Coordinates of C-alpha atoms and ligand atoms in Angstrom, one line a residue:
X1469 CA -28.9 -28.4 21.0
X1470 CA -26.2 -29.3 23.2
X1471 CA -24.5 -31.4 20.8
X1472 CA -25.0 -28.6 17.8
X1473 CA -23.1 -26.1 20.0
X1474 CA -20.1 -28.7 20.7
X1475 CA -19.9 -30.0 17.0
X1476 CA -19.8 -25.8 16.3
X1477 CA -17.1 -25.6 19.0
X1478 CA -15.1 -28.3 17.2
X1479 CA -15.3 -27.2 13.7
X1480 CA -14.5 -23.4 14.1
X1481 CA -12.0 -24.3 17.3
X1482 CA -9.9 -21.7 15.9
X1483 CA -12.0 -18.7 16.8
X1484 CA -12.8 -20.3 20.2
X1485 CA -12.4 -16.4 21.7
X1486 CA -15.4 -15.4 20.2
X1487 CA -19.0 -16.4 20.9
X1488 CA -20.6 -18.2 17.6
X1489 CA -24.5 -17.2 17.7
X1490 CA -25.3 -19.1 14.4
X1491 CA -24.0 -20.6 11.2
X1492 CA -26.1 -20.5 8.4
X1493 CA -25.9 -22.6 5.4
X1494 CA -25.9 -20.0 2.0
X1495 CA -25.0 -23.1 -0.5
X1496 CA -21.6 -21.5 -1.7
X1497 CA -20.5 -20.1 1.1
X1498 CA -21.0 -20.1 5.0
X1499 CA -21.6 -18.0 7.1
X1500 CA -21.0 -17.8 10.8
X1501 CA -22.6 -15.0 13.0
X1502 CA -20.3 -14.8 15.8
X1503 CA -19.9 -11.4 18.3
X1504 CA -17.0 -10.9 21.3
X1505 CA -17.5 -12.6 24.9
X1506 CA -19.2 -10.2 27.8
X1507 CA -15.9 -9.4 29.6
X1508 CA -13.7 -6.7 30.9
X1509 CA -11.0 -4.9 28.6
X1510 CA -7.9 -3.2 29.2
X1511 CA -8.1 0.5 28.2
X1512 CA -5.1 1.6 25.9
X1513 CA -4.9 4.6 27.3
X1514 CA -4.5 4.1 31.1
X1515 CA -4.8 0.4 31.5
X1516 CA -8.1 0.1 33.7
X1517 CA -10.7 -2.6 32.8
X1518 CA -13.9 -1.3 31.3
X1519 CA -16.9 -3.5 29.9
X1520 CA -19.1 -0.2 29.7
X1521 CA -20.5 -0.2 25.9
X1522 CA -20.6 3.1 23.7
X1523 CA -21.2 1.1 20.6
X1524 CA -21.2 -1.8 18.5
X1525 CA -19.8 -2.5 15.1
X1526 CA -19.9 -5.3 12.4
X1527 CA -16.6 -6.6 10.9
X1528 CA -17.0 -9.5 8.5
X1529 CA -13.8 -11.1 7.5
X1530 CA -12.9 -14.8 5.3
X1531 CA -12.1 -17.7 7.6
X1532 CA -10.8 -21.0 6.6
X1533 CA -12.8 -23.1 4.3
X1534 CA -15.1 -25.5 6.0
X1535 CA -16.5 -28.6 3.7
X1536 CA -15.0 -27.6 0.8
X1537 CA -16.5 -24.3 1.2
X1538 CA -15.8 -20.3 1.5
X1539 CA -16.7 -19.4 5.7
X1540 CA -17.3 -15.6 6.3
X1541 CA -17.5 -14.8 9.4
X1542 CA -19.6 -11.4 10.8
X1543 CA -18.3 -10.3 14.5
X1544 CA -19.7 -7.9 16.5
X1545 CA -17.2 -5.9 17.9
X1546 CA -18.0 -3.6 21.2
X1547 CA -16.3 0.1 21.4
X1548 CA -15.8 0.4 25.1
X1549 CA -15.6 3.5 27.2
X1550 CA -13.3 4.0 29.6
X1551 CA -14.3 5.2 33.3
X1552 CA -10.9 6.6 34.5
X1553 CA -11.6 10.5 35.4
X1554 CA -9.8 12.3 32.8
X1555 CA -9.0 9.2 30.4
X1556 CA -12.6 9.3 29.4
X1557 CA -11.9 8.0 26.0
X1558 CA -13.3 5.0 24.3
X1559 CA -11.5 2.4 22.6
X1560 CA -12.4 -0.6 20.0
X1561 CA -11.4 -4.0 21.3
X1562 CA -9.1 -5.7 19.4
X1563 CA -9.0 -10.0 19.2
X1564 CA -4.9 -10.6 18.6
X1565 CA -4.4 -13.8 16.8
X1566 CA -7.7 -14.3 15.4
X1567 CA -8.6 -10.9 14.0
X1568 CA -6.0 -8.5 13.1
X1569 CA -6.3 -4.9 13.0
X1570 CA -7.7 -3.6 9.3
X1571 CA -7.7 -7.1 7.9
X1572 CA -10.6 -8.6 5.7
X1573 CA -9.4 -12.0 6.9
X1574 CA -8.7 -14.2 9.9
X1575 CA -4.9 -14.5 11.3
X1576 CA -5.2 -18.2 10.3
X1577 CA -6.6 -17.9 7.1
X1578 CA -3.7 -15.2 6.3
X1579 CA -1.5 -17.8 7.7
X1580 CA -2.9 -20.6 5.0
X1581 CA -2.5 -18.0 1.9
X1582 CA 1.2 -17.1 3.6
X1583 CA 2.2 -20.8 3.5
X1584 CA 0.9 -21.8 0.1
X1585 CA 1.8 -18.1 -1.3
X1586 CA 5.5 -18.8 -0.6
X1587 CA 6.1 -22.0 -2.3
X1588 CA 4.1 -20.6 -5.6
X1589 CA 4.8 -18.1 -7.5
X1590 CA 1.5 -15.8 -8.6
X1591 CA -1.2 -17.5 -10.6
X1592 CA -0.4 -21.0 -9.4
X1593 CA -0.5 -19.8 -6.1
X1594 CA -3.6 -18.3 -6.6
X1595 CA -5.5 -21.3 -8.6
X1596 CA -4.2 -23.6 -6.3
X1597 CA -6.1 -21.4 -3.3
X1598 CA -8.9 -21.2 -5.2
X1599 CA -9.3 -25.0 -5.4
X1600 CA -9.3 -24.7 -2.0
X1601 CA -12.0 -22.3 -1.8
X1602 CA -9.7 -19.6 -0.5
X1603 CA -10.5 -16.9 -3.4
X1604 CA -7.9 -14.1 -3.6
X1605 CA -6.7 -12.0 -6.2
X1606 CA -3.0 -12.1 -7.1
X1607 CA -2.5 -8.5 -5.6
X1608 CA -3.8 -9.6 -2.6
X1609 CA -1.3 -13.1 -2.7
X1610 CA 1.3 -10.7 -2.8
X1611 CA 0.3 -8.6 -0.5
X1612 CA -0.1 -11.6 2.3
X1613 CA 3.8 -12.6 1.0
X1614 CA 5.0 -8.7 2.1
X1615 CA 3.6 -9.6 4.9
X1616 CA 5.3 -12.8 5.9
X1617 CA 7.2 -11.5 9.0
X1618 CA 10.8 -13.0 8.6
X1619 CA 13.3 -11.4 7.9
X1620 CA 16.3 -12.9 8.4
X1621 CA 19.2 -10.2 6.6
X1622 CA 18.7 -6.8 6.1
X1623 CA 15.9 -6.0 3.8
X1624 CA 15.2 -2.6 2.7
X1625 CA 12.1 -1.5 4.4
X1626 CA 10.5 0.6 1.5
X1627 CA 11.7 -0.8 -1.8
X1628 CA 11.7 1.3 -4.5
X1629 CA 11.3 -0.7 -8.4
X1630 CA 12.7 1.1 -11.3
X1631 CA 12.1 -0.2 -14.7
X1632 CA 15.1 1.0 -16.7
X1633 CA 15.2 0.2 -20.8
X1634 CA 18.2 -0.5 -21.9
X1635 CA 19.0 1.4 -25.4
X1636 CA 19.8 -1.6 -27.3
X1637 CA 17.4 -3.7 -28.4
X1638 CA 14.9 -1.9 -26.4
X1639 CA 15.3 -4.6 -23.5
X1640 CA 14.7 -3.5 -20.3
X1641 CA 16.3 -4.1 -16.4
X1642 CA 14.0 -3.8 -13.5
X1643 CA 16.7 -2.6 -10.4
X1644 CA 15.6 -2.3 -6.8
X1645 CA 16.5 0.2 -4.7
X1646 CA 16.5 0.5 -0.8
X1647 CA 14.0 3.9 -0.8
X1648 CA 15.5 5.3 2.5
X1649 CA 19.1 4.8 1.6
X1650 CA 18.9 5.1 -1.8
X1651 CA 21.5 2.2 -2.7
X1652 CA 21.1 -0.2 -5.2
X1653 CA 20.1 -3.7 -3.3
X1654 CA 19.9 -5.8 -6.7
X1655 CA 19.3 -5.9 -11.0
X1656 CA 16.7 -7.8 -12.3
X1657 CA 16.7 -8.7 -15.8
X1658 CA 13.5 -7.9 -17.5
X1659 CA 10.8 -6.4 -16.0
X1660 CA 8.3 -8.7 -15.1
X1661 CA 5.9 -8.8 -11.8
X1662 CA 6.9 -12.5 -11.6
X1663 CA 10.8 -11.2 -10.8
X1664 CA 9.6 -9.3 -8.5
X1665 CA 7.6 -11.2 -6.6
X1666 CA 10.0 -14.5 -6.4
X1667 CA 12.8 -11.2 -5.5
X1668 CA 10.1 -10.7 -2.4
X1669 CA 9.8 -14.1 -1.7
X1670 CA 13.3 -14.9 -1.1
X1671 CA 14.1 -11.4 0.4
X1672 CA 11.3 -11.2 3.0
X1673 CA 10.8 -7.9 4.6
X1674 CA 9.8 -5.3 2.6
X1675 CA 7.0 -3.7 3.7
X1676 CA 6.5 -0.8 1.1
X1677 CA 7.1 -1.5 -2.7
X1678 CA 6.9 1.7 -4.9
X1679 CA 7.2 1.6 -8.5
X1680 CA 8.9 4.7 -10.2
X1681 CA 8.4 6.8 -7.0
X1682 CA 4.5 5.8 -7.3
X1683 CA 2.9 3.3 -4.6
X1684 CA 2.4 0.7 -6.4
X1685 CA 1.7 -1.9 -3.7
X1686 CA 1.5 -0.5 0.2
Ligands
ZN3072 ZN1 -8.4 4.8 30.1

């Protein structure tokens, strides 16, 4: 059994902060059952370590593919209560760098999809994923590439997308707008999501597009 738990050790290294209770093999997919370690937590509020338990809940997120195949992972997640007099509030431990806050996938997985999302452009991107048994929907690739924390000149914040058609012709103009300053940051000819989302990838930063004053993607 030994041996089991290292060879488990070695091939999910990655979320080495959590406890892995059992992988089970579901054919397409796996599925590892893994919960947080017994140990003290900072409280948010006042600092003072707590392992005290008010409750437990489940968060299952994608890992990285393993053999070919899709890994979901299911971690139990302890809220905590802290035992500072007048604190007294109770808090949800968070695992930085392997789970991040409100997201259905682990930070190295997001990392993968970031990596591959940048150097292809929306369906490509997202076939090539799939052959790797990373399944996400193009709204979600782009989503992961707003995400992509560099930005290395100023990037409007919240970007607002205009679709303008052009009387002639009927073509049409896509032009971007910084949505807090309200200046023009570029003109896209067209209107196409592809523009937009090569725009994104070589202006990274955004982290709110709206699309005629509706959210479009948040
Ligand atoms: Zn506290």
């Amino acid at each position: 059994m030994r041996e089991a738990d290292e060879l488990v050790a070695t091939v999910f290294s990655g979320l080495a902060p959590l406890v892995i209770e059992d992988v089970i093999d579901e054919g397409a997919r796996i599925l590892v059952l893994a919960r947080t370690p017994h140990q003290m937590v900072a409280c948010p509020g006042c600092g003072a370590l707590s392992e005290r338990v008010h409750g437990y809940h489940v968060r299952t997120v994608a890992d990285v593919p393993v053999d070919g195949r899709r890994v979901v992972v299911r971690v139990r997640v302890r809220r905590l209560v802290c035992l500072t007099r007048g604190c007294r509030q109770t808090f949800r431990e968070q695992l930085p760098g392997v789970l991040e806050r409100y997201q259905r996938r682990t930070a190295r997985l997001t990392r993968q999809i970031g990596v591959v999302v940048r150097e292809l452009a929306g369906r490509a991107g997202v076939r090539v994923l799939s052959a790797l048994a990373v399944l996400v929907s193009r709204h979600t690739a782009l989503r992961v590439l707003l995400g992509l924390p560099l930005p290395r000149r100023p990037v409007p914040r919240v970007l607002r997308v205009d679709d303008f058609a052009l009387k002639r012709r009927c073509r049409y103009a896509t032009v971007l707008i910084d949505a807090e300053t309200r200046q023009c940051i570029d003109v896209l000819p067209g209107r196409r999501v592809e523009m937009l989302e090569s725009w994104l990838r070589e202006h990274p930063g955004v982290e709110v597009v709206t699309r005629d004053g509706s959210a479009a993607y948040a």
